[in-house]
Short mmCIF file of C-alpha atoms in Angstrom, two decimals:
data_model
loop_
_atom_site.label_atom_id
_atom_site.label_comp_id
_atom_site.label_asym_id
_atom_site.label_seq_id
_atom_site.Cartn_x
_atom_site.Cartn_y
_atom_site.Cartn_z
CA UNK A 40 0.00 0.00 0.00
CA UNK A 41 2.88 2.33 1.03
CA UNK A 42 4.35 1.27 -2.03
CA UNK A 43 1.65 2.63 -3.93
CA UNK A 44 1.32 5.37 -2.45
CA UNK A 45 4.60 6.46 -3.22
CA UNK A 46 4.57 5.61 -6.70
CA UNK A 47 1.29 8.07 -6.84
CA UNK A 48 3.11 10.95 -5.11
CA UNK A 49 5.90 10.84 -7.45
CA UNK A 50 3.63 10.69 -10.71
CA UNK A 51 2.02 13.78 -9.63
CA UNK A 52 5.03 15.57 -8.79
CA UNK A 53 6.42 14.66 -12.03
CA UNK A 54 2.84 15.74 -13.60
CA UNK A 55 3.64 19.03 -11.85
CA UNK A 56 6.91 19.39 -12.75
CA UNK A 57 6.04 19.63 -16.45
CA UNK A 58 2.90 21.40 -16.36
CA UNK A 59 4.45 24.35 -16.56
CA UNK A 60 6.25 23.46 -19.85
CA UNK A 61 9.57 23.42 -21.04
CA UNK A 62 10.87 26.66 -19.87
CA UNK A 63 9.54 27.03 -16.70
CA UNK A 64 10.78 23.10 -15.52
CA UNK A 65 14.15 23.10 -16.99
CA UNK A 66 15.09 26.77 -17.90
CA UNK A 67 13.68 29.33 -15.60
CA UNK A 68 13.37 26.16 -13.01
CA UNK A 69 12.70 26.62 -9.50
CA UNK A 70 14.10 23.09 -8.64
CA UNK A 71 17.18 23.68 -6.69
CA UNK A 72 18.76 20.62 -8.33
CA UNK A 73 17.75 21.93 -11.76
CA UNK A 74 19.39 24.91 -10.84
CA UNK A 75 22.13 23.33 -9.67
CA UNK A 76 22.73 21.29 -13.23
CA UNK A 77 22.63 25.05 -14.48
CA UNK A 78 25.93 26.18 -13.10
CA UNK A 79 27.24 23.23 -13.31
CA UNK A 80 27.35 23.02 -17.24
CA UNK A 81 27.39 26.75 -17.40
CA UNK A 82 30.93 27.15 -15.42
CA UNK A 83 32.29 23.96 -17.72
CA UNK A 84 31.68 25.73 -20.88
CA UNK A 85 33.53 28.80 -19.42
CA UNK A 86 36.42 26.00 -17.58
CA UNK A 87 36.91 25.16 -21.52
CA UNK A 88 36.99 29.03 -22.62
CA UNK A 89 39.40 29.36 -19.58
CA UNK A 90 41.25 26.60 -20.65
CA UNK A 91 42.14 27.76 -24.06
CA UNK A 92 42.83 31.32 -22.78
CA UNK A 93 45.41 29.40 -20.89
CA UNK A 94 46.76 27.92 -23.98
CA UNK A 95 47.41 30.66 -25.68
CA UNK A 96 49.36 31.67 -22.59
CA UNK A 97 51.38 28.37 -22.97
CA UNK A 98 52.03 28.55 -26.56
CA UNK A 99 53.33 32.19 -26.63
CA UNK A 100 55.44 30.86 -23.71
CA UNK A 101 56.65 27.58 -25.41
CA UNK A 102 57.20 29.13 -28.65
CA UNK A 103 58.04 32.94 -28.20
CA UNK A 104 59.06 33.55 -31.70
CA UNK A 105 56.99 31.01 -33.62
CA UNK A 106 53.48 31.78 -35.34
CA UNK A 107 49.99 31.65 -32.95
CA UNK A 108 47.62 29.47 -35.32
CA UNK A 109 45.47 28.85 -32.94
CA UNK A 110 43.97 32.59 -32.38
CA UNK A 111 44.53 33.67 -35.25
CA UNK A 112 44.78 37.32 -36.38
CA UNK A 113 42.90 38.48 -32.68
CA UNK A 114 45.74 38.22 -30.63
CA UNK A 115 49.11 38.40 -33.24
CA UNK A 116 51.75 40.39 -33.07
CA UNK A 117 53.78 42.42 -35.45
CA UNK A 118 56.77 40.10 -35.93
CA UNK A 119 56.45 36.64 -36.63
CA UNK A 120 52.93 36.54 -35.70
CA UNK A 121 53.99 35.72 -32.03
CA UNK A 122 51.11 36.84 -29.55
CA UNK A 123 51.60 41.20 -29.19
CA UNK A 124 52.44 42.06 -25.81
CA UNK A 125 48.99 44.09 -24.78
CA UNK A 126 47.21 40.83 -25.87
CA UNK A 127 49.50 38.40 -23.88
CA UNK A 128 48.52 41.30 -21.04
CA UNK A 129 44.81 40.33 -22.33
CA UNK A 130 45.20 36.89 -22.14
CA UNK A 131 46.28 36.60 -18.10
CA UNK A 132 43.72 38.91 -16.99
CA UNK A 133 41.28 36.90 -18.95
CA UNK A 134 42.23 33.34 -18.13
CA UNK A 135 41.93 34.46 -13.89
CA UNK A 136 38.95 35.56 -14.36
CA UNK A 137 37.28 33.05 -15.79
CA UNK A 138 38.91 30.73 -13.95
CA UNK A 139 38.30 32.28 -10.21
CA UNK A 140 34.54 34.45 -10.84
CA UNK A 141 33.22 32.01 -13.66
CA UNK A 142 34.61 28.53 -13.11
CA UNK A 143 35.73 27.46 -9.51
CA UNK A 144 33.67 29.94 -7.36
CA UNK A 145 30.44 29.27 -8.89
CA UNK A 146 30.85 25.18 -9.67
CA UNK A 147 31.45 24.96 -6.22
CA UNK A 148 28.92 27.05 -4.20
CA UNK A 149 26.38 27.33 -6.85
CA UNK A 150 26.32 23.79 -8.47
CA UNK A 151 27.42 21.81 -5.26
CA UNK A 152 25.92 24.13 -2.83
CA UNK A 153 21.94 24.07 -5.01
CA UNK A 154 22.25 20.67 -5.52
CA UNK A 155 23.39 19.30 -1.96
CA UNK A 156 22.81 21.42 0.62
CA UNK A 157 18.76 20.69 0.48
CA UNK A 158 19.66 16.50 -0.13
CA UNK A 159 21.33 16.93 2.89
CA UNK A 160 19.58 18.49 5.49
CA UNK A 161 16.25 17.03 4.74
CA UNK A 162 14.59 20.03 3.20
CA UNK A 163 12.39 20.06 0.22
CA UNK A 164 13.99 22.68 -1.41
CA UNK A 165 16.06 26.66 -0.77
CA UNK A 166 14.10 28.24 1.63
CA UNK A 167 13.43 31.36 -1.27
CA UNK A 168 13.51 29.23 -4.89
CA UNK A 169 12.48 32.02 -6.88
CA UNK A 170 16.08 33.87 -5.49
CA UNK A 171 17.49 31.09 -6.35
CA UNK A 172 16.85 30.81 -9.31
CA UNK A 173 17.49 34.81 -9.77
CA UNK A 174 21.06 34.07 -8.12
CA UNK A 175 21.95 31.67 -11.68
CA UNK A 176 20.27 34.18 -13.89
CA UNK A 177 22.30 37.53 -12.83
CA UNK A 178 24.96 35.39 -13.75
CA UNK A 179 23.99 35.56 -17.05
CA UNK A 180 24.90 39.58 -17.76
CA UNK A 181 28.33 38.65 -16.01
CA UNK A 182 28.93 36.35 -19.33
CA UNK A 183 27.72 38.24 -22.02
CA UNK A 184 29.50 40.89 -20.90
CA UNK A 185 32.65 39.51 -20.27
CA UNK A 186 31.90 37.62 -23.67
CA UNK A 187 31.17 40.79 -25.48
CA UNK A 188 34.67 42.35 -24.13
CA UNK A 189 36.65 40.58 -26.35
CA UNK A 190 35.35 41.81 -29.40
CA UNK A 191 35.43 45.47 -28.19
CA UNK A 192 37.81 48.21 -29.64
CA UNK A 193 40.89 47.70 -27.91
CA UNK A 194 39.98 44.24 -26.44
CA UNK A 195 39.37 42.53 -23.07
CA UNK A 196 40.43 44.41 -19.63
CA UNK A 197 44.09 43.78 -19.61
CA UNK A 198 44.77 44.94 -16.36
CA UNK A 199 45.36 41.99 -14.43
CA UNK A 200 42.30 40.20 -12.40
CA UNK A 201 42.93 42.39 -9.76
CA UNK A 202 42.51 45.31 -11.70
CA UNK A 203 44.83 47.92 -9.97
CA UNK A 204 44.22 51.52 -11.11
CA UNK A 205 45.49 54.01 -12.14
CA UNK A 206 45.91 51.03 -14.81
CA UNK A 207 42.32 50.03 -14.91
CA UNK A 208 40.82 53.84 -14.23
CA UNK A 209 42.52 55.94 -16.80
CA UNK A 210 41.20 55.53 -20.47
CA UNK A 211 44.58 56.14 -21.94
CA UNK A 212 46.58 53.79 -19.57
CA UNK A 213 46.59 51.15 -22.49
CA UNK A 214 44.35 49.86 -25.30
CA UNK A 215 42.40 46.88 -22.58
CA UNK A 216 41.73 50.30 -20.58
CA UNK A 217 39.19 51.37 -22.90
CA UNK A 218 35.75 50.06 -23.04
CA UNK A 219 36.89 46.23 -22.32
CA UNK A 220 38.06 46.89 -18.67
CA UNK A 221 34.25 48.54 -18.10
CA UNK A 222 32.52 45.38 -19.62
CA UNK A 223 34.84 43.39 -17.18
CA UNK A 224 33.75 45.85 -13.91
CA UNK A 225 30.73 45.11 -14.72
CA UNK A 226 30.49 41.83 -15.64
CA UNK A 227 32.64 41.08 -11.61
CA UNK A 228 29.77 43.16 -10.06
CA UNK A 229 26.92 41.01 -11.48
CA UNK A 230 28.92 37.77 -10.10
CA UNK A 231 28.65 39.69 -6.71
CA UNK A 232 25.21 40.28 -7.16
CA UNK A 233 24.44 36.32 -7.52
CA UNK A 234 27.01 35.24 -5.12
CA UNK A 235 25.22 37.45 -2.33
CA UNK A 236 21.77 36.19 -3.71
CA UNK A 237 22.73 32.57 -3.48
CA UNK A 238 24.62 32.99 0.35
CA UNK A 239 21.69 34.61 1.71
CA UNK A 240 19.48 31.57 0.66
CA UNK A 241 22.21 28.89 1.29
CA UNK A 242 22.43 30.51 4.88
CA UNK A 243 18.88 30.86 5.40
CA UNK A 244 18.19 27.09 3.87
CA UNK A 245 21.23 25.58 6.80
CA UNK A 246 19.52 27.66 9.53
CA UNK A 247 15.62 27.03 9.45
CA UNK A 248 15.03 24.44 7.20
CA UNK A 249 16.93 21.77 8.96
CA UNK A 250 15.03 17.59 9.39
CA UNK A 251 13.91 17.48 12.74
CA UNK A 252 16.66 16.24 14.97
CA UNK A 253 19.59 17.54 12.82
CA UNK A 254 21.39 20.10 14.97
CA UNK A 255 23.86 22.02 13.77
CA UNK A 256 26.43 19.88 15.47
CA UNK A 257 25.33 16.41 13.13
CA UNK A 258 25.32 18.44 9.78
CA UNK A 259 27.73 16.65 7.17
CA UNK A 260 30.94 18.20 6.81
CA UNK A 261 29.79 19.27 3.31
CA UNK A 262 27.20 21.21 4.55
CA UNK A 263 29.48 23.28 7.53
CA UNK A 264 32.02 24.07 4.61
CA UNK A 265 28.80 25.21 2.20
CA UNK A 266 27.34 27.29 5.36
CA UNK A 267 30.78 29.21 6.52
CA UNK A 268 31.26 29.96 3.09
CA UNK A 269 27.98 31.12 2.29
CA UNK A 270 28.70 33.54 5.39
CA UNK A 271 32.14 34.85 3.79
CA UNK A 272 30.45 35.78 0.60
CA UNK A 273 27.29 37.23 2.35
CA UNK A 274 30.24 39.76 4.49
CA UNK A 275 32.76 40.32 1.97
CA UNK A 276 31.26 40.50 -1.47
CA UNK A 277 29.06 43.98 -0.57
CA UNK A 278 32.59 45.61 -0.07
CA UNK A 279 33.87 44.39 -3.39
CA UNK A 280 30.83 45.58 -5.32
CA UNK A 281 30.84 48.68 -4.17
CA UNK A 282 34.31 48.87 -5.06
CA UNK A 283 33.56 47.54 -8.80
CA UNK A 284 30.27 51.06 -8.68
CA UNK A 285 33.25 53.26 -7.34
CA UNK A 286 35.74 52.04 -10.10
CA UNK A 287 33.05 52.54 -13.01
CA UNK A 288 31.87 55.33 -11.45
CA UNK A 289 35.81 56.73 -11.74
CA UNK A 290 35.74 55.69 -15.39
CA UNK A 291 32.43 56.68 -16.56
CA UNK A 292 31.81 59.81 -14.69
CA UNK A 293 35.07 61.50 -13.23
CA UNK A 294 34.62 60.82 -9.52
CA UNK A 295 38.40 60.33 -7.74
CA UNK A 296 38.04 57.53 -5.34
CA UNK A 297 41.11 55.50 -6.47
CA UNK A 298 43.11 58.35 -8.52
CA UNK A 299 45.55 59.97 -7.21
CA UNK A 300 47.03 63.94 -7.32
CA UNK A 301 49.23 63.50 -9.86
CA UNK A 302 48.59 60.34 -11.82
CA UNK A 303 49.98 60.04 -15.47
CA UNK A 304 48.66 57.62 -18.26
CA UNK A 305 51.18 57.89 -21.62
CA UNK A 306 53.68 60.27 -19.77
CA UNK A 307 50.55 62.82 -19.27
CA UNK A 308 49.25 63.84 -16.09
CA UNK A 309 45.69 63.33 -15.76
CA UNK A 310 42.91 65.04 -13.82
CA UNK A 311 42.51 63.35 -10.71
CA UNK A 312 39.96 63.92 -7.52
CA UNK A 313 42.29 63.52 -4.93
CA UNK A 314 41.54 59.28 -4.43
CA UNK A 315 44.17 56.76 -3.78
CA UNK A 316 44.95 53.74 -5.80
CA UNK A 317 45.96 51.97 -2.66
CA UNK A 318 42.22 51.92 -1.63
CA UNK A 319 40.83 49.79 -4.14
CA UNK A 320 43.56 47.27 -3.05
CA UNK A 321 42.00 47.15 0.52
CA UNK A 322 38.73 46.85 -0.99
CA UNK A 323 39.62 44.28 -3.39
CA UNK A 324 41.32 41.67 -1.49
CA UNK A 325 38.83 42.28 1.36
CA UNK A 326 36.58 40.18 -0.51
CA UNK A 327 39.54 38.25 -2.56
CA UNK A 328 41.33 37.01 0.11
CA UNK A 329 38.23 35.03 1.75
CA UNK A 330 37.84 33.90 -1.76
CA UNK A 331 40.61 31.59 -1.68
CA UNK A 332 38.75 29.66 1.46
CA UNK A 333 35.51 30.12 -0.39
CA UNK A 334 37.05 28.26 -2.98
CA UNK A 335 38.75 25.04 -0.92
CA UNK A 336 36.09 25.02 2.60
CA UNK A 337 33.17 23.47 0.53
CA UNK A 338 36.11 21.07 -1.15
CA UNK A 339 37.69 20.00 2.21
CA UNK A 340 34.32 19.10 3.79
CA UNK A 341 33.20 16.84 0.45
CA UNK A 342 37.01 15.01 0.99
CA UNK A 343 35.62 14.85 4.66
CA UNK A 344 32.39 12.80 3.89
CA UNK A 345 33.68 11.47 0.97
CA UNK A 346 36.70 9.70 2.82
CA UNK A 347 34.36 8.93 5.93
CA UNK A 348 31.78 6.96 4.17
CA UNK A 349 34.11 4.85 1.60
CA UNK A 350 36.22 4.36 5.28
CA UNK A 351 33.05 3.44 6.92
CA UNK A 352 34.24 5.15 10.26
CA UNK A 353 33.32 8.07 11.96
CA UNK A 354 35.13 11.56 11.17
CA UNK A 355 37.77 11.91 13.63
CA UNK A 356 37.69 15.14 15.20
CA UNK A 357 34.55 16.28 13.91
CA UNK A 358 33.77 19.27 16.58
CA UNK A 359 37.71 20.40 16.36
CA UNK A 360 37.46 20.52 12.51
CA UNK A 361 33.98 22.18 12.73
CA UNK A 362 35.73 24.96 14.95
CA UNK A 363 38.93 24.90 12.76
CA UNK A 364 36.89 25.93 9.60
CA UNK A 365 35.22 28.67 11.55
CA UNK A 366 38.51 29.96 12.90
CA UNK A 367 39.89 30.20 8.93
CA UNK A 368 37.04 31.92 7.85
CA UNK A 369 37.49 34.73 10.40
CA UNK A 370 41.69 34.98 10.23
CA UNK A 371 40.64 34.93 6.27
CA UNK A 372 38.95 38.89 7.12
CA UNK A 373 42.06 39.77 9.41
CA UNK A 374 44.90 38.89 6.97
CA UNK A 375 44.16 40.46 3.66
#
């Protein structure tokens, strides 16, 4: 009877899954697993585009002098047909950032994060599944505008993926300084936008929506690396965006918050509003430095459970490690 019952429940969820048609069940789905399949394959298309940005890094590296084929006429140079030294400049900044902000940030609290955390805990679903699935779609702008950069007069941002000014603020600084490096502040502050949207839920999800009798204190390790990094992103990705509106704002409509009294671009000095370059650094690796943990605390409590159940034992030291993980996200604030 139970048996049947169960079978009945399921046909009508799956009746109700794809009522709403195509679009609405696997598209614009509110199905944190569906969602999770999203940035999964999303951030492996982009792990590919990273990967041949590194390539070209690699081949301009193993063969300085020999001609790029595989580019083609985007990135050559003048002699030889070797990659031009503004587009090798092109090609770094690139690669990081599709590697850190498109590929290992996002595979691992988006897709892991959507498609565990719930499985997990014993909840149906996020606690908000419509932000949910806004958090995959602002990620959207982020690529066609990074996308779009590349095909830009003067090409991608070239400043590095830290994008120091005066470098990345002055027009003139260099030809990736034009509209490519605006595309790329912009395209960093939409990745903000959906980290914050997903760390909120991901937080909210850990914290109310719990199986009855889970405390916090039986969670998988999985889900304590997934919850303290949800609560690094929720702190430190505000300060970064605001830095990414300050820097555009620099660009786009001559404020001075990171240029300083007498700044030069091309050996001319350039109007400046009294800022200091050395701010944006603060600002930057404020959020950037806790990105390095957001990147390996969701990774070290997989290899936790992941070791624990094919070991068939207990974690050893569960509570210490618990605390341990809380202890590097806070000394990840202090040490930027």
């Amino acid at each position: 009877m139970s048996t049947v019952t169960a079978d009945a429940h399921s046909d009508s969820h799956a009746e109700h899954a794809h009522a709403g048609g195509f679009l609405k069940t696997y598209v614009f789905s509110l199905d944190h697993k569906v969602i999770g399949l999203q940035f999964l394959f999303s951030t492996l298309i982009w792990f590919f585009i990273g990967g041949m940005l590194a390539l070209g890094i690699r081949w301009q590296l193993a063969y300085p002098w020999a001609p790029m084929p595989i580019l083609g006429d985007m990135v050559a140079g003048a002699e030889g047909g070797q990659i031009a030294p503004e587009n090798y400049t092109m090609l770094v900044t690139m690669h990081a950032t599709v590697m850190i902000f498109f590929v290992i940030i996002p595979i691992l609290a988006g897709a892991f994060g959507n498609f565990l955390i719930p499985l997990m805990i014993g909840a149906d679903d996020m606690a908000v599944p419509t932000l949910n699935m806004l958090s995959y779609w602002f990620m959207w702008p982020a690529f066609l505008l990074i996308g779009v950069s590349f095909f830009v007069e003067g090409g991608a941002a070239q400043g590095g993926w830290t994008s120091y000014p005066p470098l990345s603020v002055i027009l003139e600084a260099a030809p990736g300084s034009l509209n490519g490096q605006t595309l790329w502040l912009l395209g960093v502050t939409f990745v903000g936008i959906s980290s914050m949207m997903g760390s909120i839920n991901y937080m909210t999800t850990i914290i109310q929506m719990r199986a009855p009798g889970m405390t916090m204190f039986r969670l998988p390790m999985t889900i304590w690396g997934m919850f303290i990094t949800a609560i690094l992103q929720a702190f430190a990705l505000p300060v970064l965006t605001a830095a990414g509106f300050m820097q555009v704002a620099d660009r786009l409509l001559g404020t001075g918050f990171f240029l300083a009294d007498g700044a030069t671009a091309n050996n001319m000095a350039m109007a400046s509003g009294g800022g200091q370059p050395l701010l944006w650094q603060h600002l930057f690796w404020f959020y950037s430095h806790p990105a390095v943990y957001i990147m390996i605390l969701p990774a070290m409590g997989m290899v936790s459970d992941i070791l624990c159940c094919f070991a068939r034992k207990p974690l050893f030291g569960y509570k210490p490690m618990v605390y341990s993980i809380s202890g590097i996200a806070g000394l990840g604030f202090i040490v930027w």
